[in-house]
XYZ file of N, CA and C in Angstrom:
453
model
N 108.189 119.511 107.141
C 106.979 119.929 106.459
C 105.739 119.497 107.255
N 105.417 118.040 107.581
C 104.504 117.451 108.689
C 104.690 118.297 109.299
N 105.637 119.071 110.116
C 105.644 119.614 111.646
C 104.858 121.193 111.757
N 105.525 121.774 110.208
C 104.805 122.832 109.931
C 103.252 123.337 109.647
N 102.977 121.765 108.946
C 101.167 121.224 108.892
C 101.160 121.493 110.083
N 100.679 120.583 111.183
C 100.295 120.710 112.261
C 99.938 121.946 112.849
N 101.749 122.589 113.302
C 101.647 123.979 113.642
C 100.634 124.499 113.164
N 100.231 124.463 111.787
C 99.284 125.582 111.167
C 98.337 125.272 111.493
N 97.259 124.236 111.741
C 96.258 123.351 111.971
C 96.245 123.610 113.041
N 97.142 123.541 114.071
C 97.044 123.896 115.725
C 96.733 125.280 115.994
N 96.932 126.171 114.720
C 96.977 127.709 114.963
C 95.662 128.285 115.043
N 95.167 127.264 113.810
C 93.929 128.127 113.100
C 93.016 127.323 114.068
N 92.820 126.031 114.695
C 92.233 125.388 115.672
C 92.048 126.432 116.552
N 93.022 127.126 116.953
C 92.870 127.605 119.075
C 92.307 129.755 118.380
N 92.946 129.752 117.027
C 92.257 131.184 116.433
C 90.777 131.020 116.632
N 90.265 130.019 115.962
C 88.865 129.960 115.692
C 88.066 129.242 117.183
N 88.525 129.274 118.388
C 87.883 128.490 119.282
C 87.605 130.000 120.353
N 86.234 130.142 120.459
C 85.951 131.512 121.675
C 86.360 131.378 122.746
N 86.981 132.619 123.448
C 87.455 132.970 124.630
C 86.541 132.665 125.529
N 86.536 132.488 126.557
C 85.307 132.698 127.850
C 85.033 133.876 127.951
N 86.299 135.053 128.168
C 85.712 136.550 128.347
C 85.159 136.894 127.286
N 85.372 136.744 126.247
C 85.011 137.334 124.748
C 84.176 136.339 124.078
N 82.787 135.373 124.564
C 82.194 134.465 124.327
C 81.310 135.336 123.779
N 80.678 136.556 123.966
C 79.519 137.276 123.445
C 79.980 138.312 123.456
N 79.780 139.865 122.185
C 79.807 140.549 122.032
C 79.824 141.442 123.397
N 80.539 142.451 123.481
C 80.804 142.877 124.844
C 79.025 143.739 125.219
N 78.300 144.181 123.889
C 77.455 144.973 124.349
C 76.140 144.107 124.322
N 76.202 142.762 123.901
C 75.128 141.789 123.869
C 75.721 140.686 124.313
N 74.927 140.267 126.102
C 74.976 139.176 126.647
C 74.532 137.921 125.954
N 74.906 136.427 126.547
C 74.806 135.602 125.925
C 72.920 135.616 126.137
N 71.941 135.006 125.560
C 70.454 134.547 126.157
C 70.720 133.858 127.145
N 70.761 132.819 127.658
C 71.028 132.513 128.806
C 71.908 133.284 130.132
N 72.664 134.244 129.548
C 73.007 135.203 130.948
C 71.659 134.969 131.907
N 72.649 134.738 133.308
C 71.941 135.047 134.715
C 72.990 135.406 135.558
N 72.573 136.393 136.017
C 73.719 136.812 137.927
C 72.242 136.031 138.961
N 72.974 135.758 139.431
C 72.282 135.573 140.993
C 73.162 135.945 141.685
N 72.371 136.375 142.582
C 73.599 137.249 143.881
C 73.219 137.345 145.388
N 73.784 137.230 146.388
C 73.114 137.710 148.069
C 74.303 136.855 149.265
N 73.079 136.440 149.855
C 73.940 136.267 151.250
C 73.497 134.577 151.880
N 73.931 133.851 152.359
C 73.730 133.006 152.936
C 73.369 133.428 154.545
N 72.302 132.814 154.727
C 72.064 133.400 156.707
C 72.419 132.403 157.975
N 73.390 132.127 157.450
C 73.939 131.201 159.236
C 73.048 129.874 159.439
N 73.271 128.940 160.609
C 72.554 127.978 160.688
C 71.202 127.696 160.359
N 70.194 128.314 160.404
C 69.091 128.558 159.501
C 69.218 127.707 157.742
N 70.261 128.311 157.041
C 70.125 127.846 156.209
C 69.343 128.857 155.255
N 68.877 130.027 155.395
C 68.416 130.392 154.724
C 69.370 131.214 153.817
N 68.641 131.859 152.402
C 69.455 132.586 151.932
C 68.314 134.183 151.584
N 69.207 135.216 150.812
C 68.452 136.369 150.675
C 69.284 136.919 149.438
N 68.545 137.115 148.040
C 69.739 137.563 147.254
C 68.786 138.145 145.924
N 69.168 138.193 144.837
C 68.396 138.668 144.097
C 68.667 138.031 142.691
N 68.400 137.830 141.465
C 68.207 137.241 140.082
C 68.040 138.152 138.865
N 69.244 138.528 137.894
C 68.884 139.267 137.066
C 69.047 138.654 135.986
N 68.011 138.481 134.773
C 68.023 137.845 133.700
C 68.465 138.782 132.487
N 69.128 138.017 131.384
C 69.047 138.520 130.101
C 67.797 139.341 129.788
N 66.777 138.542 129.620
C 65.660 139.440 129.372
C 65.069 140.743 130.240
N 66.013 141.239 131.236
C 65.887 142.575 131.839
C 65.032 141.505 133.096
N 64.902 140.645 133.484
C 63.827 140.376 134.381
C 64.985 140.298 135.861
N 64.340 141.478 137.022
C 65.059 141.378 138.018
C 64.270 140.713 139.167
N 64.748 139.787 139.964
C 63.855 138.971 141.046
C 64.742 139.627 142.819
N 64.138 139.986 143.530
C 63.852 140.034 144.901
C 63.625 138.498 145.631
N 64.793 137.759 146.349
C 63.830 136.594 146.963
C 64.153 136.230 148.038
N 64.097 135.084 148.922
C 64.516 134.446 150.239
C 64.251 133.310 150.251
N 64.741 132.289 150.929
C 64.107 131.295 151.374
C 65.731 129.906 151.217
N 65.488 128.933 151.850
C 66.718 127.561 151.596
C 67.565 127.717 150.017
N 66.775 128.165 149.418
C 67.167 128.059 147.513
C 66.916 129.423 147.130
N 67.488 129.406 146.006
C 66.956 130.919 145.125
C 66.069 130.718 144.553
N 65.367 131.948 144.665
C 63.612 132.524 144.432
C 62.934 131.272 145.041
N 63.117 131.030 145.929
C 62.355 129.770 146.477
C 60.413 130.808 146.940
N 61.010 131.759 147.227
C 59.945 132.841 147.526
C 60.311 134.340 147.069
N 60.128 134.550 146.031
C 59.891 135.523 145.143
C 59.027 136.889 146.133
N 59.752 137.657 146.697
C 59.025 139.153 147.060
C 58.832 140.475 146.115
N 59.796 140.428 145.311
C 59.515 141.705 144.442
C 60.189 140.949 142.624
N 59.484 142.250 142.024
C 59.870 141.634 140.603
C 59.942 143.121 139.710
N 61.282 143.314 139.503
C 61.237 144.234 138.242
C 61.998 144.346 137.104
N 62.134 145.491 136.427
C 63.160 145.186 134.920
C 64.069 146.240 134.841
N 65.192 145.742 134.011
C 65.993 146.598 133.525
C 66.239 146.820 131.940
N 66.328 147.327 131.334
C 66.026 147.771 129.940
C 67.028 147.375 129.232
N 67.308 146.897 127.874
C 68.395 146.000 127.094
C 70.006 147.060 127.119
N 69.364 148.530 127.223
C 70.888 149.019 127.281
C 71.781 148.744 129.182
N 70.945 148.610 129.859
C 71.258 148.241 131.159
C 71.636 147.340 131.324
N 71.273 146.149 130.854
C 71.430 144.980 130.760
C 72.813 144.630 129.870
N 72.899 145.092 129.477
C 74.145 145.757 128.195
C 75.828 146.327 129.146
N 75.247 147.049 129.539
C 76.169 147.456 130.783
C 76.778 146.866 132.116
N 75.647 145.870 132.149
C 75.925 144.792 133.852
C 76.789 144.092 132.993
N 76.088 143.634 131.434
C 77.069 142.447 131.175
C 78.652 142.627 130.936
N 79.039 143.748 130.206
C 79.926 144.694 130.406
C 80.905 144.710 131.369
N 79.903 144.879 132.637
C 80.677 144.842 134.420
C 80.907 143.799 134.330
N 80.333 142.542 134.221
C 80.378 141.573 134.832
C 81.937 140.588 134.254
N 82.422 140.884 132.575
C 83.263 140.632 131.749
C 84.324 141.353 132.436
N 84.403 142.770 132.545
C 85.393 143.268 133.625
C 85.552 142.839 134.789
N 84.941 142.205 135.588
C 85.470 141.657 137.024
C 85.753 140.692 136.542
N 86.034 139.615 135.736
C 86.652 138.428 135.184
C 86.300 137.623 136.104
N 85.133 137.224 136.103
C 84.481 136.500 137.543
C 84.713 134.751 136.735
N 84.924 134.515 135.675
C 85.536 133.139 135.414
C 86.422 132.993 135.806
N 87.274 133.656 136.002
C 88.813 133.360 136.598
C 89.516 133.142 137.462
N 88.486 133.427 138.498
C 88.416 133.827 139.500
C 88.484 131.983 140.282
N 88.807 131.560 141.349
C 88.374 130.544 142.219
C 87.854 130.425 143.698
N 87.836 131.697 143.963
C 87.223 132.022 145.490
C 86.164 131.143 145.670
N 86.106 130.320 146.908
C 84.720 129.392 147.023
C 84.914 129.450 148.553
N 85.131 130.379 149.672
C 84.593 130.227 150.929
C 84.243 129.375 151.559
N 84.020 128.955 152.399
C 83.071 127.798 153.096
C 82.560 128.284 154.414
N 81.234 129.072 154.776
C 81.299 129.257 155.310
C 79.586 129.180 155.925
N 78.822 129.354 157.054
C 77.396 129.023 156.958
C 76.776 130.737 156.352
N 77.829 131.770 156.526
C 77.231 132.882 156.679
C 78.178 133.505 155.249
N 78.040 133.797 153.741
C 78.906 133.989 152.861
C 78.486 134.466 152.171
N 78.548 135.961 150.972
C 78.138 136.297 150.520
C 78.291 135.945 149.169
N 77.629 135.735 147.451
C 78.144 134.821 146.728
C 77.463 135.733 145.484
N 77.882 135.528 144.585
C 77.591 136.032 142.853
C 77.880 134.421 142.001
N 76.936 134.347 141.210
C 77.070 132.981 140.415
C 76.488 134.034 139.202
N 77.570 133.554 137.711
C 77.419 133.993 136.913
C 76.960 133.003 135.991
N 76.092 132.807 135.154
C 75.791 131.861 133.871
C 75.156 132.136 132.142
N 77.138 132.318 131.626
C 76.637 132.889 129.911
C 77.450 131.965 129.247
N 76.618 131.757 128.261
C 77.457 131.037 127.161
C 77.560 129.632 127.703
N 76.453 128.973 128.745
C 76.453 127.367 128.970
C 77.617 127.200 129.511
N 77.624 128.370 130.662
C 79.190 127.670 132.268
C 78.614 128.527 132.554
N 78.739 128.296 134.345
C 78.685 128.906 135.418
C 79.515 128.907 136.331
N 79.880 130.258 137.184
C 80.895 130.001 138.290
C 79.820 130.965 139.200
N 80.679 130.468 139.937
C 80.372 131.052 141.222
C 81.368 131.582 142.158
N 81.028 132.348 142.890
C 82.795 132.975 143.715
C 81.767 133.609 145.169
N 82.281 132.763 146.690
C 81.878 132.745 147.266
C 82.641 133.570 148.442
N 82.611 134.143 149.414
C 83.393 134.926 150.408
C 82.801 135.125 151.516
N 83.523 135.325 152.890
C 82.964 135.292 153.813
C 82.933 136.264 154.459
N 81.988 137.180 154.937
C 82.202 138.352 155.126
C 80.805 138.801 156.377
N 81.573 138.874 157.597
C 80.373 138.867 158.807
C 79.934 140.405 158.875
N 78.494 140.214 159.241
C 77.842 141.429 158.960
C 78.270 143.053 160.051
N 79.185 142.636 160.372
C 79.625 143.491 161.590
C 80.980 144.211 161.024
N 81.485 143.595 160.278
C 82.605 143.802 159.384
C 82.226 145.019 158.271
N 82.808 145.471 157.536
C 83.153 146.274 156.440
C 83.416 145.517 155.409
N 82.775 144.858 154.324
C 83.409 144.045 153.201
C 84.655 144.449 152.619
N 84.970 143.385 151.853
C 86.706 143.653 152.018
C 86.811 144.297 150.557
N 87.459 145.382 150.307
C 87.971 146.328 148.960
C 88.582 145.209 147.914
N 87.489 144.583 147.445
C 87.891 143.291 145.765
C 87.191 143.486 145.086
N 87.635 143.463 143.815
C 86.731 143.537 142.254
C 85.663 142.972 142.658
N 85.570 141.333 142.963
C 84.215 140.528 143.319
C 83.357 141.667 144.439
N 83.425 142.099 145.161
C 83.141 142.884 146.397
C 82.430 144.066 145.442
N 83.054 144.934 144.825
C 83.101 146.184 143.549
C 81.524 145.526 142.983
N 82.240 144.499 141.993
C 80.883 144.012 141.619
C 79.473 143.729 142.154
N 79.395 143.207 143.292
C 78.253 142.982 144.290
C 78.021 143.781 144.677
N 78.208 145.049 144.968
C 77.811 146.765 145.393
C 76.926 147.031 144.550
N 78.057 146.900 143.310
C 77.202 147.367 141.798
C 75.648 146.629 141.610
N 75.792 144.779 141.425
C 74.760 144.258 141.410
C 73.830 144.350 142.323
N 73.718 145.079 143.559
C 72.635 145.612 144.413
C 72.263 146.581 144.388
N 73.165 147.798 144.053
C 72.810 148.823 143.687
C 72.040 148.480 142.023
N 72.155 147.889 141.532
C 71.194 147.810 139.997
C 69.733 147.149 140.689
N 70.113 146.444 140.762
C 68.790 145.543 140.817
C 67.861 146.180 142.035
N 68.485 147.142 143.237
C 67.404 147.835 144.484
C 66.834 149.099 143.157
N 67.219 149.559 142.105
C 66.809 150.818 141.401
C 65.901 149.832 140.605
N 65.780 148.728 139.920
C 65.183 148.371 138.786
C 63.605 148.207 139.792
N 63.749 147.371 141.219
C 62.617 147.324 141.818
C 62.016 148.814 142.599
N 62.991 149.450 142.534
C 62.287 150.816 142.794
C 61.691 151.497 142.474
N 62.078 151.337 140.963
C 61.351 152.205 139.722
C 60.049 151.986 139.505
């Protein structure tokens, strides 16, 4: 009888505890959602990548850190925003452990629901990036964010 308590207590415990993929409604990101995304530039140290917020706010930047120097700034609209988050739940980028090491690496850091990952790869500019969901995704997240500052 004890053993069967438990069981049940253990059931309804791990029922009622949120998934990571399924932490926020698939069509409403967490408020704190952020992608950051780009490239690391070789001994320099510099980087080049871009920042898309929950609140539609898309950043253009460069410099040692992200947005260390902010060049462009635009938006994407809550159903867009709706849709990256969408993508971003489909590439299962939590699950993921890719971390590269490399001076020259291209990288996506995701942050919803209070965790962040990051998934890093190395990929020289002379090359063809390599055919991966993470890869899929970073097409996508440049292709969004070069239209939001275009517009």
């Amino acid at each position: 009888m004890l053993r069967a308590l438990l069981a049940l207590a253990l059931l309804l415990i791990a029922a009622c505890s949120p998934s990571r993929q399924a932490g926020s409604d698939a069509g409403a990101p967490p408020p704190d959602f952020v992608v950051l995304f780009g490239r690391t530039g070789g001994m320099a140290g510099q980087m080049q990548g871009h920042t898309i917020r929950a609140d539609g706010t898309v950043l253009r930047w460069n410099g040692r850190s992200p947005e260390e120097h902010v060049q462009a700034e635009g938006h994407l609209d809550p159903a867009q925003i709706a849709a990256l988050w969408a993508r971003v739940q489909a590439a299962e980028l939590f699950s993921m452990q890719r971390q590269d090491m490399d001076p020259t690496v291209t990288f996506v850091t995701v942050t919803a629901d209070g965790d962040s990952r990051r998934v890093a790869w190395h990929t020289p500019l002379s090359e063809t990036p390599p055919d991966t969901p993470v890869q899929a995704l970073y097409d996508d997240l440049m292709a969004t964010a070069q239209a939001a500052l275009d517009a």
